[in-house]
Short mmCIF file of C-alpha atoms in Angstrom, two decimals:
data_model
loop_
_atom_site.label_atom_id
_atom_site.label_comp_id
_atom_site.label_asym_id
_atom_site.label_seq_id
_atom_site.Cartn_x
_atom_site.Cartn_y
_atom_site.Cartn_z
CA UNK A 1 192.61 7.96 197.50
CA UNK A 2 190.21 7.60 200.71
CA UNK A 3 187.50 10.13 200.75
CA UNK A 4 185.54 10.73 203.56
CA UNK A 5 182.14 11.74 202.88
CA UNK A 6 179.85 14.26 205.07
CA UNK A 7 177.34 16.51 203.72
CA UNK A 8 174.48 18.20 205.33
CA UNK A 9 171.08 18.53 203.45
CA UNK A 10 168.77 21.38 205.17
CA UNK A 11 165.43 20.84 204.52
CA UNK A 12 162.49 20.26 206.66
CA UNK A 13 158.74 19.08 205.37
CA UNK A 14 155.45 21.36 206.09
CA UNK A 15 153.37 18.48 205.69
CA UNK A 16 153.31 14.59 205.97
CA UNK A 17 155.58 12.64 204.19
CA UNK A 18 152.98 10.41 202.75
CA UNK A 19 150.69 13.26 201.82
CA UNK A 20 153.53 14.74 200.06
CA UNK A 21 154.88 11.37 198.31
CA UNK A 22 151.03 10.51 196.80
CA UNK A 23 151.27 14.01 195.36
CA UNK A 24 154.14 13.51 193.76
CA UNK A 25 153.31 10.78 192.42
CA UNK A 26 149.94 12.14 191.24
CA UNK A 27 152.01 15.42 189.73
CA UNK A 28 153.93 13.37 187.81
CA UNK A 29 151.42 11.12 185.41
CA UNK A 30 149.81 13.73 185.39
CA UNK A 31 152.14 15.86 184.04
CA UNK A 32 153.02 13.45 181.52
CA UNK A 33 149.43 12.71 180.46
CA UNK A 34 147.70 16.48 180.29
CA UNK A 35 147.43 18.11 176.73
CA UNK A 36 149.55 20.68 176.00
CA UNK A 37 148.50 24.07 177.51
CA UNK A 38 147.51 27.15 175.55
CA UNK A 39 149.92 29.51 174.70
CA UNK A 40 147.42 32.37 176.30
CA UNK A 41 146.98 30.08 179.60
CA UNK A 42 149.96 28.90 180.35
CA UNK A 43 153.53 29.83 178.45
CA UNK A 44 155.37 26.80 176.97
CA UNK A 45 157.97 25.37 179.13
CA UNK A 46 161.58 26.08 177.41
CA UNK A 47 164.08 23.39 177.30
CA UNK A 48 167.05 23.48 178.55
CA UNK A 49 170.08 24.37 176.37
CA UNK A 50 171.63 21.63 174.54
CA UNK A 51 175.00 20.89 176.76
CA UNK A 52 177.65 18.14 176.95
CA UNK A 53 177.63 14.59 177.48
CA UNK A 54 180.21 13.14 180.22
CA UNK A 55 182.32 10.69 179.05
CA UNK A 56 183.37 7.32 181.52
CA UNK A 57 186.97 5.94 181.23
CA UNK A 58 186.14 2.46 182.32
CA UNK A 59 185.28 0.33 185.20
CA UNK A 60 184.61 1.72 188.74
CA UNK A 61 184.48 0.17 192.47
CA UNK A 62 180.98 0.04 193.64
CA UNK A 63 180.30 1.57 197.34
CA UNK A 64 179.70 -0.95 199.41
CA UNK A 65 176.72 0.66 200.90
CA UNK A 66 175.57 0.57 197.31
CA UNK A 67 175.86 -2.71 196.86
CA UNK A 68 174.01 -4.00 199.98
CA UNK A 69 171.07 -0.96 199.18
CA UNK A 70 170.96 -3.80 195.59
CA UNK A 71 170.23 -6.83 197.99
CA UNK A 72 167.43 -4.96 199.30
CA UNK A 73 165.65 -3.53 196.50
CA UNK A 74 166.59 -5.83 193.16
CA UNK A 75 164.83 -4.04 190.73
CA UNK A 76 166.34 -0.51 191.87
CA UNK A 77 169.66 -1.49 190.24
CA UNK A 78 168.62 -3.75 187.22
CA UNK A 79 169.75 -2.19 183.77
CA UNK A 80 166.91 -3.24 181.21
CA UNK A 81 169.28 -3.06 178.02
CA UNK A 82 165.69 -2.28 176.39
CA UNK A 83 165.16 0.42 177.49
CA UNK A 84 166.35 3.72 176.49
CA UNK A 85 170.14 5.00 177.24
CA UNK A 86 169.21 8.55 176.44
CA UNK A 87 166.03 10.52 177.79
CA UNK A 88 164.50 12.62 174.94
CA UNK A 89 163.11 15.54 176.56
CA UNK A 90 159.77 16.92 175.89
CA UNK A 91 158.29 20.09 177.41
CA UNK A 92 156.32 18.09 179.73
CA UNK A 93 159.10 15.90 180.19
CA UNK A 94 161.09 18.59 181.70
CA UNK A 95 158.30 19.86 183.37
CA UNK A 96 157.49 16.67 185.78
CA UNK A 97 161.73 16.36 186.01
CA UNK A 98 162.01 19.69 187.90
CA UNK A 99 158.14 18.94 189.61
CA UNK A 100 159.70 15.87 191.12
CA UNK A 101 163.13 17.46 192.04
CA UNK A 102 160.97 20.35 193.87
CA UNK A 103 158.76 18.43 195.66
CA UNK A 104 161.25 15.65 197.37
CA UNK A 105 163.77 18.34 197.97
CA UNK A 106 160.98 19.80 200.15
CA UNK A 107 159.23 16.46 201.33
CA UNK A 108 161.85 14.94 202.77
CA UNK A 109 163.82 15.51 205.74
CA UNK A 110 167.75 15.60 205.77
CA UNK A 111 169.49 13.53 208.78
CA UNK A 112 172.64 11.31 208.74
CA UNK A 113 172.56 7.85 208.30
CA UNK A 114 173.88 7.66 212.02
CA UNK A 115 171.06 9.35 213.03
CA UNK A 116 168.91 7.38 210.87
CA UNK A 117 170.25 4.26 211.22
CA UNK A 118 172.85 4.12 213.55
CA UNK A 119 175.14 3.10 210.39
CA UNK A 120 178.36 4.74 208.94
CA UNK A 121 176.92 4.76 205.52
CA UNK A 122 173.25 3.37 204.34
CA UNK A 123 171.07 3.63 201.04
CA UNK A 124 168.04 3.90 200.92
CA UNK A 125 164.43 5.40 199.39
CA UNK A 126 163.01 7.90 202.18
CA UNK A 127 160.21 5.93 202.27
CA UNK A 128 159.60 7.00 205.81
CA UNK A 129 160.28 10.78 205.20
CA UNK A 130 163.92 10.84 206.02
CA UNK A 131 167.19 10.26 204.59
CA UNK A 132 170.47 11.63 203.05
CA UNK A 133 171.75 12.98 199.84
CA UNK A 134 171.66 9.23 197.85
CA UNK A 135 168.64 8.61 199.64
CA UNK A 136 166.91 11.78 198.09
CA UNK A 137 168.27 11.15 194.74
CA UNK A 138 166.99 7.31 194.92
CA UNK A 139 163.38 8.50 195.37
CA UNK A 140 163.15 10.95 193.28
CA UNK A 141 164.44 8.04 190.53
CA UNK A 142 161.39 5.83 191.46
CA UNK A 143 159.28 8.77 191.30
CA UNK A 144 160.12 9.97 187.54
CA UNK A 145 160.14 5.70 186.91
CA UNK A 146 156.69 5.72 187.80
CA UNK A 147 156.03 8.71 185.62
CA UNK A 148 157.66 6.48 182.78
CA UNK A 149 161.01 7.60 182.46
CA UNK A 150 163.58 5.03 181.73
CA UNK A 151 165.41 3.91 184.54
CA UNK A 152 168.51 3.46 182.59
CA UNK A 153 169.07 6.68 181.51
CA UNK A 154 168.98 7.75 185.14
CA UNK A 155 172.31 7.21 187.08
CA UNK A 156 172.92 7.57 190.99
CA UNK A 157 176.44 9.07 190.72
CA UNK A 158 179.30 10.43 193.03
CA UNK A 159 181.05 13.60 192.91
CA UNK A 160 182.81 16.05 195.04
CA UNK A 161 181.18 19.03 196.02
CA UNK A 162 182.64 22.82 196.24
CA UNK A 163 183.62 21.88 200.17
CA UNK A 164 186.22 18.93 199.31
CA UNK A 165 183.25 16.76 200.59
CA UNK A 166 181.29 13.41 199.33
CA UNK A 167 177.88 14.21 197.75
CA UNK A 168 175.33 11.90 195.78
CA UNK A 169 173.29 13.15 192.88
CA UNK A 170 171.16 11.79 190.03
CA UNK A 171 172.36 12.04 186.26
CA UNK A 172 169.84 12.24 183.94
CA UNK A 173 171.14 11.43 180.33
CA UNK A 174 169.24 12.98 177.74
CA UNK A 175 169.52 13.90 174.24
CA UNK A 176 170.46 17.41 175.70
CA UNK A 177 173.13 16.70 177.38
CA UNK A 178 173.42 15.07 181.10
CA UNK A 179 171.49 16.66 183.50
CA UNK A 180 171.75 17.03 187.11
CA UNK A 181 169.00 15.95 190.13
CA UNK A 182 170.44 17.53 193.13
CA UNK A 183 168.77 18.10 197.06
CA UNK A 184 171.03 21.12 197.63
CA UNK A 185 169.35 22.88 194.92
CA UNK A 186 166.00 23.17 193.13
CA UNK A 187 167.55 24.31 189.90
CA UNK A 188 168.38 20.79 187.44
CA UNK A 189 171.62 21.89 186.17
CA UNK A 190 173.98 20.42 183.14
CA UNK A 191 176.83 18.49 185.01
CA UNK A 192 179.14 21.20 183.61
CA UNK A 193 177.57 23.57 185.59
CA UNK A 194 177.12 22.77 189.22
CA UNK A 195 180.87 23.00 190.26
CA UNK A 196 181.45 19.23 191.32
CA UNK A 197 183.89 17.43 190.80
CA UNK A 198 182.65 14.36 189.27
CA UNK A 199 183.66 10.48 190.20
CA UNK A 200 181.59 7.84 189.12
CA UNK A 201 178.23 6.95 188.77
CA UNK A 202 175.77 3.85 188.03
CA UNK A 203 176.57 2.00 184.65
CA UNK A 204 174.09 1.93 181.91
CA UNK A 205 175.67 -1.76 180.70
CA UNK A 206 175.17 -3.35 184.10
CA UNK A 207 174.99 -3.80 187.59
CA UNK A 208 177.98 -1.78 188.62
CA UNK A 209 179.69 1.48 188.35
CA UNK A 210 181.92 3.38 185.59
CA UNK A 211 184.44 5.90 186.20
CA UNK A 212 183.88 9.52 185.28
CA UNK A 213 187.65 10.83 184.71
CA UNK A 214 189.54 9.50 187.49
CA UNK A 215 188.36 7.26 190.46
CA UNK A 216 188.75 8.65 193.42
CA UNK A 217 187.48 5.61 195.04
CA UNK A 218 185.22 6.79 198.05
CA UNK A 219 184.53 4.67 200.72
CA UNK A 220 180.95 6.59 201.06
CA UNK A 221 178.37 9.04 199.81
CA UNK A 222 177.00 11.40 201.11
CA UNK A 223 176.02 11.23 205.10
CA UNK A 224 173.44 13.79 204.82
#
């Protein structure tokens, strides 16, 4: 089945891209390195309920865009079978996760790839401010890499979204179920819960994708 894939993001930035990308970055280690608040300063972040785990069925056709977005960035789309497969969440963990979802939801600026690029379909990391749904979803993975999160356990994956159209997000699998990076909302959601219908997304084995169910086989993610 051909899908074509559309999607607007609306979301403009109050301040500079860069401004806003060095603070994020900041935000995040240190997040990840500050003690653990008092209970009578600050309440303890809660964790989010334990929820299910999806399941792939097997080998899935890569997008092409995808593919050439791996020619240009390497190291995006190596799987480090070191690393973890599973996030274990902490407090502060979960903390930087929805810090970083936040702030590039509001840093960067949601325009088509045709507007962007004059291409159908392109991936890419926002580094200049702008971008689509993968695009988001790319950066804020580099962003929670550099906060030392393993890359593995974080998959760019495909669904369907509650218009029938294309969307990208980014599944984070944790020992709490898989979790859900998404730049039409702030809130990180279980996969379960956000309505979408889901496709495929980035294999933890390999370079390449697995199925999620069925594979609808898109052509495309997300234009915007």
């Amino acid at each position: 089945m051909r899908i074509a894939f559309s999607k607007l993001c609306v979301v403009r930035p109050t301040r500079s891209f860069a401004t806003r990308l060095l603070a994020g970055l900041a935000l995040a280690g240190a997040l990840l390195t500050a003690p653990a608040p008092q209970a009578a300063a600050q309440p303890t972040v809660a964790l989010p309920a334990m929820s299910l785990s999806a399941l792939t069925t097997g080998p899935a056709r890569p997008i092409a865009a995808w593919a050439e977005f791996c020619e240009r960035y390497s190291a995006e789309c190596a799987v480090d079978r070191t690393e973890p497969a599973t996030i274990a969440l902490t407090p502060a963990l979960w903390q930087t996760i929805n810090a970083v979802n936040r702030r590039i939801n509001r840093a960067v600026e949601a325009v088509t790839d045709q507007e962007h690029w004059r291409s159908a379909d392109r991936w890419d990391l926002a580094e200049d401010g702008r971008g689509d749904c993968e695009d988001f979803q790319l950066l804020k993975r580099r962003l929670l890499v550099e906060a030392g999160l393993p890359r593995r356990a974080m998959r760019m994956t495909v669904v369907i979204d509650e218009k029938g159209e294309g969307h990208a997000v980014l599944t984070l699998i944790t020992n709490r179920g898989d979790l859900i990076l998404d730049n039409k909302t702030n809130a990180v959601l279980p996969w379960t819960q956000t309505g979408y219908t889901f496709v495929k997304r980035e294999s933890q084995e390999a370079v390449g994708w697995m199925a999620l169910g069925r594979d609808a086989s898109p052509l495309t993610a997300a234009n915007r």
